[in-house]
Amino acid sequence: LSLWLLLFISSCVHTSHVPGPRGLSHTFTASSSQHGGSKETVLCRIKKGGSRFETMCVSGMVEKFREGKASQDDVLIGKEIFKDCKSGDRPNTAELESAFGTSDISTCLAELLEKGEFQLTTAERKRKTDEKTTQILNYLHQNYVDPGSGLPHPMTRLENAFKAAKGIKVEPFRSTESQALDVVKKIKDSLPIVKSEVEGLVTVPFSVLGAVGGALHKVCSVRKESVESDKGVFSVSFAPGDHERFLAELSRETKGQFEFHITSSGAQTGRPLDLSATSPPGAEAGGRAAAKG
């Protein structure tokens, strides 16, 4: 009897049993499981075609999968898709094909992991929230100014106004720009702040007109455009923080065949912003970027 008892205890030590939904179970052997049998489980879910699809993942691994640093086997608790993990309700083949265009589980899981929303542990959420807060403050520093001086507010001043404001809730997965707009509304009574814009004229030869039109609309606001016999001229505006991205995109689409003249840069005060710290990629590719006095 003692021998059988020892064998039973030994088997329990080497195997961890994780209950699954609706009587299902997933069993992991500690000596061979790549997850070690002790990792926290989180859900990754996506809504498609009016239905919800979920899968169980190892905490902290979905991001690594999206960065190309982990495989599905590293991330997933089991290669299964549920409509509701708690109840164990699974989609049928027709539902998978309708939502994902295929019933191949690996293909469906790849899209779910790549595009789905995933839960965060308390520590992960705090880290993500802190990172997003820093991104928001940097965005304000780069794209907004003190209307009195026409210069960006120092980071310390922005941080203090952010901490003092009430009702600010930072969301880790919401866009930085949209949250920055919300923050401005909360702090503008205590900290005068206005958005700054760079305005200018882009001139390109007729040969690249088709390619550059769509590109400009992606990286700036096109206020006016005109086409002449041998060239196109665009009146544009963008945030100072987008200056480098704007020139890089313009250079890429035109192979350096463009001219860009800044007609004004500043806030409502009309005071110019210093853009000299930004290296114009267009100049390296043959484009010309200049400011008009």
PDB file of C-alpha atoms in Angstrom:
ATOM      1  CA  LEU A   1       0.000   0.000   0.000  1.00  0.00           C
ATOM      2  CA  SER A   2       2.852   2.389   0.843  1.00  0.00           C
ATOM      3  CA  LEU A   3       4.466   1.795  -2.559  1.00  0.00           C
ATOM      4  CA  TRP A   4       1.226   2.590  -4.410  1.00  0.00           C
ATOM      5  CA  LEU A   5       0.773   5.722  -2.294  1.00  0.00           C
ATOM      6  CA  LEU A   6       4.296   6.911  -3.129  1.00  0.00           C
ATOM      7  CA  LEU A   7       3.698   6.322  -6.863  1.00  0.00           C
ATOM      8  CA  PHE A   8       0.437   8.277  -6.713  1.00  0.00           C
ATOM      9  CA  ILE A   9       2.074  11.233  -4.916  1.00  0.00           C
ATOM     10  CA  SER A  10       4.941  11.186  -7.411  1.00  0.00           C
ATOM     11  CA  SER A  11       2.540  11.423 -10.353  1.00  0.00           C
ATOM     12  CA  CYS A  12       0.782  14.419  -8.739  1.00  0.00           C
ATOM     13  CA  VAL A  13       4.088  16.272  -8.280  1.00  0.00           C
ATOM     14  CA  HIS A  14       5.067  15.969 -11.965  1.00  0.00           C
ATOM     15  CA  THR A  15       1.651  16.821 -13.426  1.00  0.00           C
ATOM     16  CA  SER A  16      -0.470  19.956 -13.056  1.00  0.00           C
ATOM     17  CA  HIS A  17      -4.140  19.756 -14.001  1.00  0.00           C
ATOM     18  CA  VAL A  18      -5.803  22.945 -15.160  1.00  0.00           C
ATOM     19  CA  PRO A  19      -9.606  22.691 -15.359  1.00  0.00           C
ATOM     20  CA  GLY A  20     -11.050  23.844 -18.658  1.00  0.00           C
ATOM     21  CA  PRO A  21     -14.508  25.168 -19.491  1.00  0.00           C
ATOM     22  CA  ARG A  22     -17.591  22.942 -19.345  1.00  0.00           C
ATOM     23  CA  GLY A  23     -15.858  19.879 -18.000  1.00  0.00           C
ATOM     24  CA  LEU A  24     -12.942  20.086 -20.440  1.00  0.00           C
ATOM     25  CA  SER A  25      -9.428  20.017 -19.107  1.00  0.00           C
ATOM     26  CA  HIS A  26      -5.896  20.767 -20.213  1.00  0.00           C
ATOM     27  CA  THR A  27      -3.130  18.731 -18.589  1.00  0.00           C
ATOM     28  CA  PHE A  28       0.465  19.919 -18.578  1.00  0.00           C
ATOM     29  CA  THR A  29       3.478  17.851 -17.597  1.00  0.00           C
ATOM     30  CA  ALA A  30       5.895  20.014 -15.650  1.00  0.00           C
ATOM     31  CA  SER A  31       8.969  18.287 -17.051  1.00  0.00           C
ATOM     32  CA  SER A  32       7.956  18.851 -20.683  1.00  0.00           C
ATOM     33  CA  SER A  33       5.515  21.792 -20.798  1.00  0.00           C
ATOM     34  CA  GLN A  34       7.041  24.836 -22.456  1.00  0.00           C
ATOM     35  CA  HIS A  35       4.887  27.034 -20.200  1.00  0.00           C
ATOM     36  CA  GLY A  36       6.072  25.356 -17.008  1.00  0.00           C
ATOM     37  CA  GLY A  37       2.461  24.761 -15.897  1.00  0.00           C
ATOM     38  CA  SER A  38       2.577  27.828 -13.622  1.00  0.00           C
ATOM     39  CA  LYS A  39       2.101  30.814 -15.961  1.00  0.00           C
ATOM     40  CA  GLU A  40      -0.932  33.039 -15.504  1.00  0.00           C
ATOM     41  CA  THR A  41      -3.611  32.577 -18.152  1.00  0.00           C
ATOM     42  CA  VAL A  42      -5.290  35.508 -19.912  1.00  0.00           C
ATOM     43  CA  LEU A  43      -7.839  35.766 -22.706  1.00  0.00           C
ATOM     44  CA  CYS A  44      -7.304  37.210 -26.150  1.00  0.00           C
ATOM     45  CA  ARG A  45     -10.547  38.035 -27.953  1.00  0.00           C
ATOM     46  CA  ILE A  46     -11.770  39.586 -31.172  1.00  0.00           C
ATOM     47  CA  LYS A  47     -15.184  40.543 -32.564  1.00  0.00           C
ATOM     48  CA  LYS A  48     -15.825  39.666 -36.188  1.00  0.00           C
ATOM     49  CA  GLY A  49     -19.045  39.363 -38.132  1.00  0.00           C
ATOM     50  CA  GLY A  50     -21.136  40.064 -35.062  1.00  0.00           C
ATOM     51  CA  SER A  51     -19.574  37.192 -33.091  1.00  0.00           C
ATOM     52  CA  ARG A  52     -16.915  37.053 -30.403  1.00  0.00           C
ATOM     53  CA  PHE A  53     -13.989  34.646 -30.574  1.00  0.00           C
ATOM     54  CA  GLU A  54     -11.600  33.899 -27.703  1.00  0.00           C
ATOM     55  CA  THR A  55      -8.540  31.845 -26.948  1.00  0.00           C
ATOM     56  CA  MET A  56      -6.513  31.244 -23.788  1.00  0.00           C
ATOM     57  CA  CYS A  57      -2.954  32.574 -23.722  1.00  0.00           C
ATOM     58  CA  VAL A  58       0.057  32.774 -21.449  1.00  0.00           C
ATOM     59  CA  SER A  59       0.211  36.187 -19.800  1.00  0.00           C
ATOM     60  CA  GLY A  60       2.706  38.570 -21.392  1.00  0.00           C
ATOM     61  CA  MET A  61       3.245  36.461 -24.516  1.00  0.00           C
ATOM     62  CA  VAL A  62       0.775  38.033 -26.979  1.00  0.00           C
ATOM     63  CA  GLU A  63       2.957  41.117 -27.394  1.00  0.00           C
ATOM     64  CA  LYS A  64       6.003  38.949 -28.009  1.00  0.00           C
ATOM     65  CA  PHE A  65       4.059  37.093 -30.705  1.00  0.00           C
ATOM     66  CA  ARG A  66       3.221  40.411 -32.383  1.00  0.00           C
ATOM     67  CA  GLU A  67       6.875  41.399 -32.232  1.00  0.00           C
ATOM     68  CA  GLY A  68       7.882  38.136 -33.903  1.00  0.00           C
ATOM     69  CA  LYS A  69       9.626  36.912 -30.756  1.00  0.00           C
ATOM     70  CA  ALA A  70       7.239  34.038 -29.946  1.00  0.00           C
ATOM     71  CA  SER A  71       5.343  31.363 -31.863  1.00  0.00           C
ATOM     72  CA  GLN A  72       1.736  30.242 -31.430  1.00  0.00           C
ATOM     73  CA  ASP A  73       3.001  27.298 -29.373  1.00  0.00           C
ATOM     74  CA  ASP A  74       4.732  29.740 -27.013  1.00  0.00           C
ATOM     75  CA  VAL A  75       1.610  31.867 -26.581  1.00  0.00           C
ATOM     76  CA  LEU A  76      -1.342  29.513 -26.562  1.00  0.00           C
ATOM     77  CA  ILE A  77      -2.531  27.342 -23.704  1.00  0.00           C
ATOM     78  CA  GLY A  78      -4.217  25.168 -26.295  1.00  0.00           C
ATOM     79  CA  LYS A  79      -4.840  25.586 -30.020  1.00  0.00           C
ATOM     80  CA  GLU A  80      -8.548  26.127 -29.545  1.00  0.00           C
ATOM     81  CA  ILE A  81     -10.995  28.901 -30.334  1.00  0.00           C
ATOM     82  CA  PHE A  82     -14.079  29.557 -28.218  1.00  0.00           C
ATOM     83  CA  LYS A  83     -17.054  31.847 -28.511  1.00  0.00           C
ATOM     84  CA  ASP A  84     -17.052  31.878 -24.720  1.00  0.00           C
ATOM     85  CA  CYS A  85     -14.186  30.286 -22.811  1.00  0.00           C
ATOM     86  CA  LYS A  86     -16.152  30.207 -19.539  1.00  0.00           C
ATOM     87  CA  SER A  87     -18.999  28.170 -20.967  1.00  0.00           C
ATOM     88  CA  GLY A  88     -16.842  26.202 -23.405  1.00  0.00           C
ATOM     89  CA  ASP A  89     -19.018  27.268 -26.349  1.00  0.00           C
ATOM     90  CA  ARG A  90     -17.065  26.740 -29.583  1.00  0.00           C
ATOM     91  CA  PRO A  91     -17.756  28.193 -33.053  1.00  0.00           C
ATOM     92  CA  ASN A  92     -18.643  25.792 -35.815  1.00  0.00           C
ATOM     93  CA  THR A  93     -16.866  25.575 -39.162  1.00  0.00           C
ATOM     94  CA  ALA A  94     -19.355  27.870 -40.910  1.00  0.00           C
ATOM     95  CA  GLU A  95     -18.906  30.582 -38.266  1.00  0.00           C
ATOM     96  CA  LEU A  96     -15.115  30.462 -38.570  1.00  0.00           C
ATOM     97  CA  GLU A  97     -15.241  30.642 -42.366  1.00  0.00           C
ATOM     98  CA  SER A  98     -17.702  33.536 -42.236  1.00  0.00           C
ATOM     99  CA  ALA A  99     -15.566  35.549 -39.801  1.00  0.00           C
ATOM    100  CA  PHE A 100     -12.010  34.637 -40.825  1.00  0.00           C
ATOM    101  CA  GLY A 101     -12.470  33.423 -44.407  1.00  0.00           C
ATOM    102  CA  THR A 102     -11.176  29.994 -43.430  1.00  0.00           C
ATOM    103  CA  SER A 103     -11.815  27.235 -40.912  1.00  0.00           C
ATOM    104  CA  ASP A 104      -8.108  26.437 -40.501  1.00  0.00           C
ATOM    105  CA  ILE A 105      -7.519  26.833 -36.768  1.00  0.00           C
ATOM    106  CA  SER A 106      -3.894  27.996 -37.029  1.00  0.00           C
ATOM    107  CA  THR A 107      -4.809  30.702 -39.543  1.00  0.00           C
ATOM    108  CA  CYS A 108      -7.750  31.877 -37.446  1.00  0.00           C
ATOM    109  CA  LEU A 109      -5.622  31.901 -34.295  1.00  0.00           C
ATOM    110  CA  ALA A 110      -2.909  33.914 -36.050  1.00  0.00           C
ATOM    111  CA  GLU A 111      -5.395  36.696 -36.837  1.00  0.00           C
ATOM    112  CA  LEU A 112      -6.931  36.522 -33.380  1.00  0.00           C
ATOM    113  CA  LEU A 113      -3.519  36.910 -31.733  1.00  0.00           C
ATOM    114  CA  GLU A 114      -2.414  39.644 -34.128  1.00  0.00           C
ATOM    115  CA  LYS A 115      -5.535  41.816 -34.007  1.00  0.00           C
ATOM    116  CA  GLY A 116      -7.442  40.799 -30.887  1.00  0.00           C
ATOM    117  CA  GLU A 117      -7.631  42.553 -27.538  1.00  0.00           C
ATOM    118  CA  PHE A 118      -5.887  40.824 -24.675  1.00  0.00           C
ATOM    119  CA  GLN A 119      -6.101  41.111 -20.929  1.00  0.00           C
ATOM    120  CA  LEU A 120      -3.311  42.586 -18.848  1.00  0.00           C
ATOM    121  CA  THR A 121      -2.123  41.711 -15.385  1.00  0.00           C
ATOM    122  CA  THR A 122      -2.056  44.540 -12.837  1.00  0.00           C
ATOM    123  CA  ALA A 123       1.692  44.988 -13.316  1.00  0.00           C
ATOM    124  CA  GLU A 124       1.414  44.913 -17.113  1.00  0.00           C
ATOM    125  CA  ARG A 125      -1.416  47.444 -17.133  1.00  0.00           C
ATOM    126  CA  LYS A 126       0.564  49.821 -14.930  1.00  0.00           C
ATOM    127  CA  ARG A 127       3.604  49.548 -17.193  1.00  0.00           C
ATOM    128  CA  LYS A 128       1.501  50.102 -20.306  1.00  0.00           C
ATOM    129  CA  THR A 129      -0.328  53.032 -18.731  1.00  0.00           C
ATOM    130  CA  ASP A 130       2.957  54.665 -17.681  1.00  0.00           C
ATOM    131  CA  GLU A 131       4.346  54.222 -21.212  1.00  0.00           C
ATOM    132  CA  LYS A 132       1.215  55.742 -22.770  1.00  0.00           C
ATOM    133  CA  THR A 133       1.322  58.674 -20.330  1.00  0.00           C
ATOM    134  CA  THR A 134       4.890  59.420 -21.400  1.00  0.00           C
ATOM    135  CA  GLN A 135       3.854  59.236 -25.070  1.00  0.00           C
ATOM    136  CA  ILE A 136       0.986  61.675 -24.464  1.00  0.00           C
ATOM    137  CA  LEU A 137       3.221  64.193 -22.676  1.00  0.00           C
ATOM    138  CA  ASN A 138       5.856  63.931 -25.428  1.00  0.00           C
ATOM    139  CA  TYR A 139       3.145  64.504 -28.040  1.00  0.00           C
ATOM    140  CA  LEU A 140       1.990  67.651 -26.229  1.00  0.00           C
ATOM    141  CA  HIS A 141       5.569  68.880 -25.932  1.00  0.00           C
ATOM    142  CA  GLN A 142       6.170  68.409 -29.672  1.00  0.00           C
ATOM    143  CA  ASN A 143       2.862  69.668 -31.037  1.00  0.00           C
ATOM    144  CA  TYR A 144       1.540  72.280 -28.603  1.00  0.00           C
ATOM    145  CA  VAL A 145       2.957  75.569 -27.369  1.00  0.00           C
ATOM    146  CA  ASP A 146       2.503  78.327 -24.821  1.00  0.00           C
ATOM    147  CA  PRO A 147       0.479  80.999 -26.681  1.00  0.00           C
ATOM    148  CA  GLY A 148       2.320  83.705 -24.743  1.00  0.00           C
ATOM    149  CA  SER A 149       5.807  82.761 -25.880  1.00  0.00           C
ATOM    150  CA  GLY A 150       5.077  80.628 -28.933  1.00  0.00           C
ATOM    151  CA  LEU A 151       7.414  78.001 -27.462  1.00  0.00           C
ATOM    152  CA  PRO A 152       6.717  74.470 -26.195  1.00  0.00           C
ATOM    153  CA  HIS A 153       5.984  74.122 -22.500  1.00  0.00           C
ATOM    154  CA  PRO A 154       8.825  72.437 -20.567  1.00  0.00           C
ATOM    155  CA  MET A 155       8.123  68.764 -19.823  1.00  0.00           C
ATOM    156  CA  THR A 156       8.107  69.406 -16.067  1.00  0.00           C
ATOM    157  CA  ARG A 157       5.351  71.998 -16.456  1.00  0.00           C
ATOM    158  CA  LEU A 158       3.285  69.610 -18.582  1.00  0.00           C
ATOM    159  CA  GLU A 159       3.768  66.796 -16.075  1.00  0.00           C
ATOM    160  CA  ASN A 160       2.660  68.991 -13.167  1.00  0.00           C
ATOM    161  CA  ALA A 161      -0.446  70.170 -15.026  1.00  0.00           C
ATOM    162  CA  PHE A 162      -1.243  66.559 -15.973  1.00  0.00           C
ATOM    163  CA  LYS A 163      -0.965  65.381 -12.339  1.00  0.00           C
ATOM    164  CA  ALA A 164      -3.036  68.282 -11.023  1.00  0.00           C
ATOM    165  CA  ALA A 165      -5.871  67.842 -13.530  1.00  0.00           C
ATOM    166  CA  LYS A 166      -8.949  65.870 -12.504  1.00  0.00           C
ATOM    167  CA  GLY A 167     -10.720  63.247 -14.568  1.00  0.00           C
ATOM    168  CA  ILE A 168      -7.820  62.172 -16.776  1.00  0.00           C
ATOM    169  CA  LYS A 169      -7.893  58.432 -17.461  1.00  0.00           C
ATOM    170  CA  VAL A 170      -5.094  57.053 -19.608  1.00  0.00           C
ATOM    171  CA  GLU A 171      -6.031  54.030 -21.724  1.00  0.00           C
ATOM    172  CA  PRO A 172      -3.050  51.848 -22.752  1.00  0.00           C
ATOM    173  CA  PHE A 173      -4.405  50.843 -26.170  1.00  0.00           C
ATOM    174  CA  ARG A 174      -6.121  54.047 -27.269  1.00  0.00           C
ATOM    175  CA  SER A 175      -4.275  56.323 -29.708  1.00  0.00           C
ATOM    176  CA  THR A 176      -1.850  58.845 -28.250  1.00  0.00           C
ATOM    177  CA  GLU A 177      -3.185  61.723 -30.356  1.00  0.00           C
ATOM    178  CA  SER A 178      -6.836  61.295 -29.361  1.00  0.00           C
ATOM    179  CA  GLN A 179      -5.931  61.087 -25.666  1.00  0.00           C
ATOM    180  CA  ALA A 180      -3.684  64.143 -25.985  1.00  0.00           C
ATOM    181  CA  LEU A 181      -6.711  66.111 -27.207  1.00  0.00           C
ATOM    182  CA  ASP A 182      -8.645  65.021 -24.110  1.00  0.00           C
ATOM    183  CA  VAL A 183      -5.757  66.041 -21.850  1.00  0.00           C
ATOM    184  CA  VAL A 184      -5.598  69.514 -23.432  1.00  0.00           C
ATOM    185  CA  LYS A 185      -9.260  70.057 -22.562  1.00  0.00           C
ATOM    186  CA  LYS A 186      -8.552  69.111 -18.941  1.00  0.00           C
ATOM    187  CA  ILE A 187      -5.445  71.267 -18.421  1.00  0.00           C
ATOM    188  CA  LYS A 188      -6.110  74.341 -20.583  1.00  0.00           C
ATOM    189  CA  ASP A 189      -7.768  76.271 -17.721  1.00  0.00           C
ATOM    190  CA  SER A 190      -4.662  75.999 -15.559  1.00  0.00           C
ATOM    191  CA  LEU A 191      -2.070  75.920 -18.355  1.00  0.00           C
ATOM    192  CA  PRO A 192      -2.493  78.088 -21.472  1.00  0.00           C
ATOM    193  CA  ILE A 193      -1.805  75.765 -24.383  1.00  0.00           C
ATOM    194  CA  VAL A 194      -2.593  75.811 -28.108  1.00  0.00           C
ATOM    195  CA  LYS A 195      -1.816  73.513 -30.994  1.00  0.00           C
ATOM    196  CA  SER A 196       0.927  74.616 -33.337  1.00  0.00           C
ATOM    197  CA  GLU A 197       1.037  74.024 -37.070  1.00  0.00           C
ATOM    198  CA  VAL A 198       3.575  74.295 -39.838  1.00  0.00           C
ATOM    199  CA  GLU A 199       2.213  75.654 -43.125  1.00  0.00           C
ATOM    200  CA  GLY A 200       3.979  75.421 -46.441  1.00  0.00           C
ATOM    201  CA  LEU A 201       3.944  74.829 -50.170  1.00  0.00           C
ATOM    202  CA  VAL A 202       4.980  71.568 -51.822  1.00  0.00           C
ATOM    203  CA  THR A 203       5.946  71.654 -55.493  1.00  0.00           C
ATOM    204  CA  VAL A 204       6.484  68.451 -57.466  1.00  0.00           C
ATOM    205  CA  PRO A 205       6.990  67.696 -61.172  1.00  0.00           C
ATOM    206  CA  PHE A 206       4.017  66.403 -63.141  1.00  0.00           C
ATOM    207  CA  SER A 207       5.673  62.971 -63.497  1.00  0.00           C
ATOM    208  CA  VAL A 208       5.232  62.146 -59.789  1.00  0.00           C
ATOM    209  CA  LEU A 209       1.961  63.991 -59.228  1.00  0.00           C
ATOM    210  CA  GLY A 210      -0.152  60.837 -59.004  1.00  0.00           C
ATOM    211  CA  ALA A 211       2.019  59.197 -56.357  1.00  0.00           C
ATOM    212  CA  VAL A 212       2.508  62.232 -54.141  1.00  0.00           C
ATOM    213  CA  GLY A 213      -1.149  63.245 -53.882  1.00  0.00           C
ATOM    214  CA  GLY A 214      -2.221  60.227 -51.853  1.00  0.00           C
ATOM    215  CA  ALA A 215       0.926  60.298 -49.730  1.00  0.00           C
ATOM    216  CA  LEU A 216       0.382  63.908 -48.667  1.00  0.00           C
ATOM    217  CA  HIS A 217      -3.142  63.215 -47.475  1.00  0.00           C
ATOM    218  CA  LYS A 218      -1.732  60.525 -45.155  1.00  0.00           C
ATOM    219  CA  VAL A 219       0.826  62.730 -43.406  1.00  0.00           C
ATOM    220  CA  CYS A 220      -0.672  66.234 -43.446  1.00  0.00           C
ATOM    221  CA  SER A 221      -3.703  68.375 -44.200  1.00  0.00           C
ATOM    222  CA  VAL A 222      -3.904  69.461 -47.828  1.00  0.00           C
ATOM    223  CA  ARG A 223      -5.611  72.852 -47.856  1.00  0.00           C
ATOM    224  CA  LYS A 224      -5.350  73.577 -51.554  1.00  0.00           C
ATOM    225  CA  GLU A 225      -3.878  71.962 -54.634  1.00  0.00           C
ATOM    226  CA  SER A 226      -3.367  73.168 -58.162  1.00  0.00           C
ATOM    227  CA  VAL A 227      -1.988  71.528 -61.293  1.00  0.00           C
ATOM    228  CA  GLU A 228      -0.041  73.342 -63.969  1.00  0.00           C
ATOM    229  CA  SER A 229       1.327  72.016 -67.250  1.00  0.00           C
ATOM    230  CA  ASP A 230       4.565  70.732 -65.757  1.00  0.00           C
ATOM    231  CA  LYS A 231       4.032  70.626 -61.993  1.00  0.00           C
ATOM    232  CA  GLY A 232       1.661  70.336 -59.057  1.00  0.00           C
ATOM    233  CA  VAL A 233       1.533  72.719 -56.111  1.00  0.00           C
ATOM    234  CA  PHE A 234       0.041  71.771 -52.735  1.00  0.00           C
ATOM    235  CA  SER A 235      -0.691  74.063 -49.816  1.00  0.00           C
ATOM    236  CA  VAL A 236      -0.258  71.915 -46.703  1.00  0.00           C
ATOM    237  CA  SER A 237      -0.172  72.067 -42.915  1.00  0.00           C
ATOM    238  CA  PHE A 238       0.985  69.624 -40.248  1.00  0.00           C
ATOM    239  CA  ALA A 239       2.013  69.462 -36.600  1.00  0.00           C
ATOM    240  CA  PRO A 240       5.664  70.273 -35.860  1.00  0.00           C
ATOM    241  CA  GLY A 241       6.150  66.770 -34.469  1.00  0.00           C
ATOM    242  CA  ASP A 242       5.280  65.348 -37.906  1.00  0.00           C
ATOM    243  CA  HIS A 243       7.905  67.420 -39.730  1.00  0.00           C
ATOM    244  CA  GLU A 244      10.433  64.619 -40.152  1.00  0.00           C
ATOM    245  CA  ARG A 245       7.802  62.053 -41.091  1.00  0.00           C
ATOM    246  CA  PHE A 246       6.302  64.468 -43.616  1.00  0.00           C
ATOM    247  CA  LEU A 247       9.625  65.046 -45.380  1.00  0.00           C
ATOM    248  CA  ALA A 248      10.556  61.358 -45.294  1.00  0.00           C
ATOM    249  CA  GLU A 249       7.272  60.331 -46.917  1.00  0.00           C
ATOM    250  CA  LEU A 250       7.544  63.079 -49.509  1.00  0.00           C
ATOM    251  CA  SER A 251      11.091  62.057 -50.347  1.00  0.00           C
ATOM    252  CA  ARG A 252      10.141  58.391 -50.654  1.00  0.00           C
ATOM    253  CA  GLU A 253       7.203  58.983 -52.988  1.00  0.00           C
ATOM    254  CA  THR A 254       8.970  61.513 -55.234  1.00  0.00           C
ATOM    255  CA  LYS A 255      12.485  59.976 -55.170  1.00  0.00           C
ATOM    256  CA  GLY A 256      13.645  63.399 -53.985  1.00  0.00           C
ATOM    257  CA  GLN A 257      11.936  65.372 -56.772  1.00  0.00           C
ATOM    258  CA  PHE A 258      10.194  68.018 -54.693  1.00  0.00           C
ATOM    259  CA  GLU A 259      10.510  71.466 -53.191  1.00  0.00           C
ATOM    260  CA  PHE A 260       9.016  72.397 -49.855  1.00  0.00           C
ATOM    261  CA  HIS A 261       8.857  75.989 -48.615  1.00  0.00           C
ATOM    262  CA  ILE A 262       7.622  76.787 -45.105  1.00  0.00           C
ATOM    263  CA  THR A 263       5.343  79.809 -45.276  1.00  0.00           C
ATOM    264  CA  SER A 264       4.595  79.983 -41.538  1.00  0.00           C
ATOM    265  CA  SER A 265       5.345  77.969 -38.437  1.00  0.00           C
ATOM    266  CA  GLY A 266       3.915  78.715 -35.050  1.00  0.00           C
ATOM    267  CA  ALA A 267       0.775  78.946 -32.991  1.00  0.00           C
ATOM    268  CA  GLN A 268      -1.926  81.587 -32.855  1.00  0.00           C
ATOM    269  CA  THR A 269       0.714  84.069 -31.784  1.00  0.00           C
ATOM    270  CA  GLY A 270       2.314  83.865 -35.218  1.00  0.00           C
ATOM    271  CA  ARG A 271       5.719  83.381 -33.659  1.00  0.00           C
ATOM    272  CA  PRO A 272       7.892  80.953 -35.607  1.00  0.00           C
ATOM    273  CA  LEU A 273       8.904  77.573 -34.260  1.00  0.00           C
ATOM    274  CA  ASP A 274      12.476  76.350 -34.446  1.00  0.00           C
ATOM    275  CA  LEU A 275      12.521  73.333 -36.764  1.00  0.00           C
ATOM    276  CA  SER A 276      16.255  73.339 -37.265  1.00  0.00           C
ATOM    277  CA  ALA A 277      16.687  70.327 -34.966  1.00  0.00           C
ATOM    278  CA  THR A 278      14.869  68.160 -37.492  1.00  0.00           C
ATOM    279  CA  SER A 279      17.062  66.877 -40.302  1.00  0.00           C
ATOM    280  CA  PRO A 280      15.129  67.024 -43.584  1.00  0.00           C
ATOM    281  CA  PRO A 281      15.393  63.553 -45.191  1.00  0.00           C
ATOM    282  CA  GLY A 282      14.191  65.084 -48.475  1.00  0.00           C
ATOM    283  CA  ALA A 283      17.403  67.049 -48.816  1.00  0.00           C
ATOM    284  CA  GLU A 284      19.463  63.855 -48.683  1.00  0.00           C
ATOM    285  CA  ALA A 285      17.419  62.387 -51.514  1.00  0.00           C
ATOM    286  CA  GLY A 286      17.627  65.449 -53.694  1.00  0.00           C
ATOM    287  CA  GLY A 287      14.583  67.299 -52.412  1.00  0.00           C
ATOM    288  CA  ARG A 288      14.721  70.863 -51.194  1.00  0.00           C
ATOM    289  CA  ALA A 289      13.199  72.014 -47.928  1.00  0.00           C
ATOM    290  CA  ALA A 290      13.423  75.691 -47.075  1.00  0.00           C
ATOM    291  CA  ALA A 291      11.749  78.373 -44.993  1.00  0.00           C
ATOM    292  CA  LYS A 292      10.541  81.661 -46.333  1.00  0.00           C
ATOM    293  CA  GLY A 293      11.279  84.684 -44.254  1.00  0.00           C
TER     294      GLY A 293
END
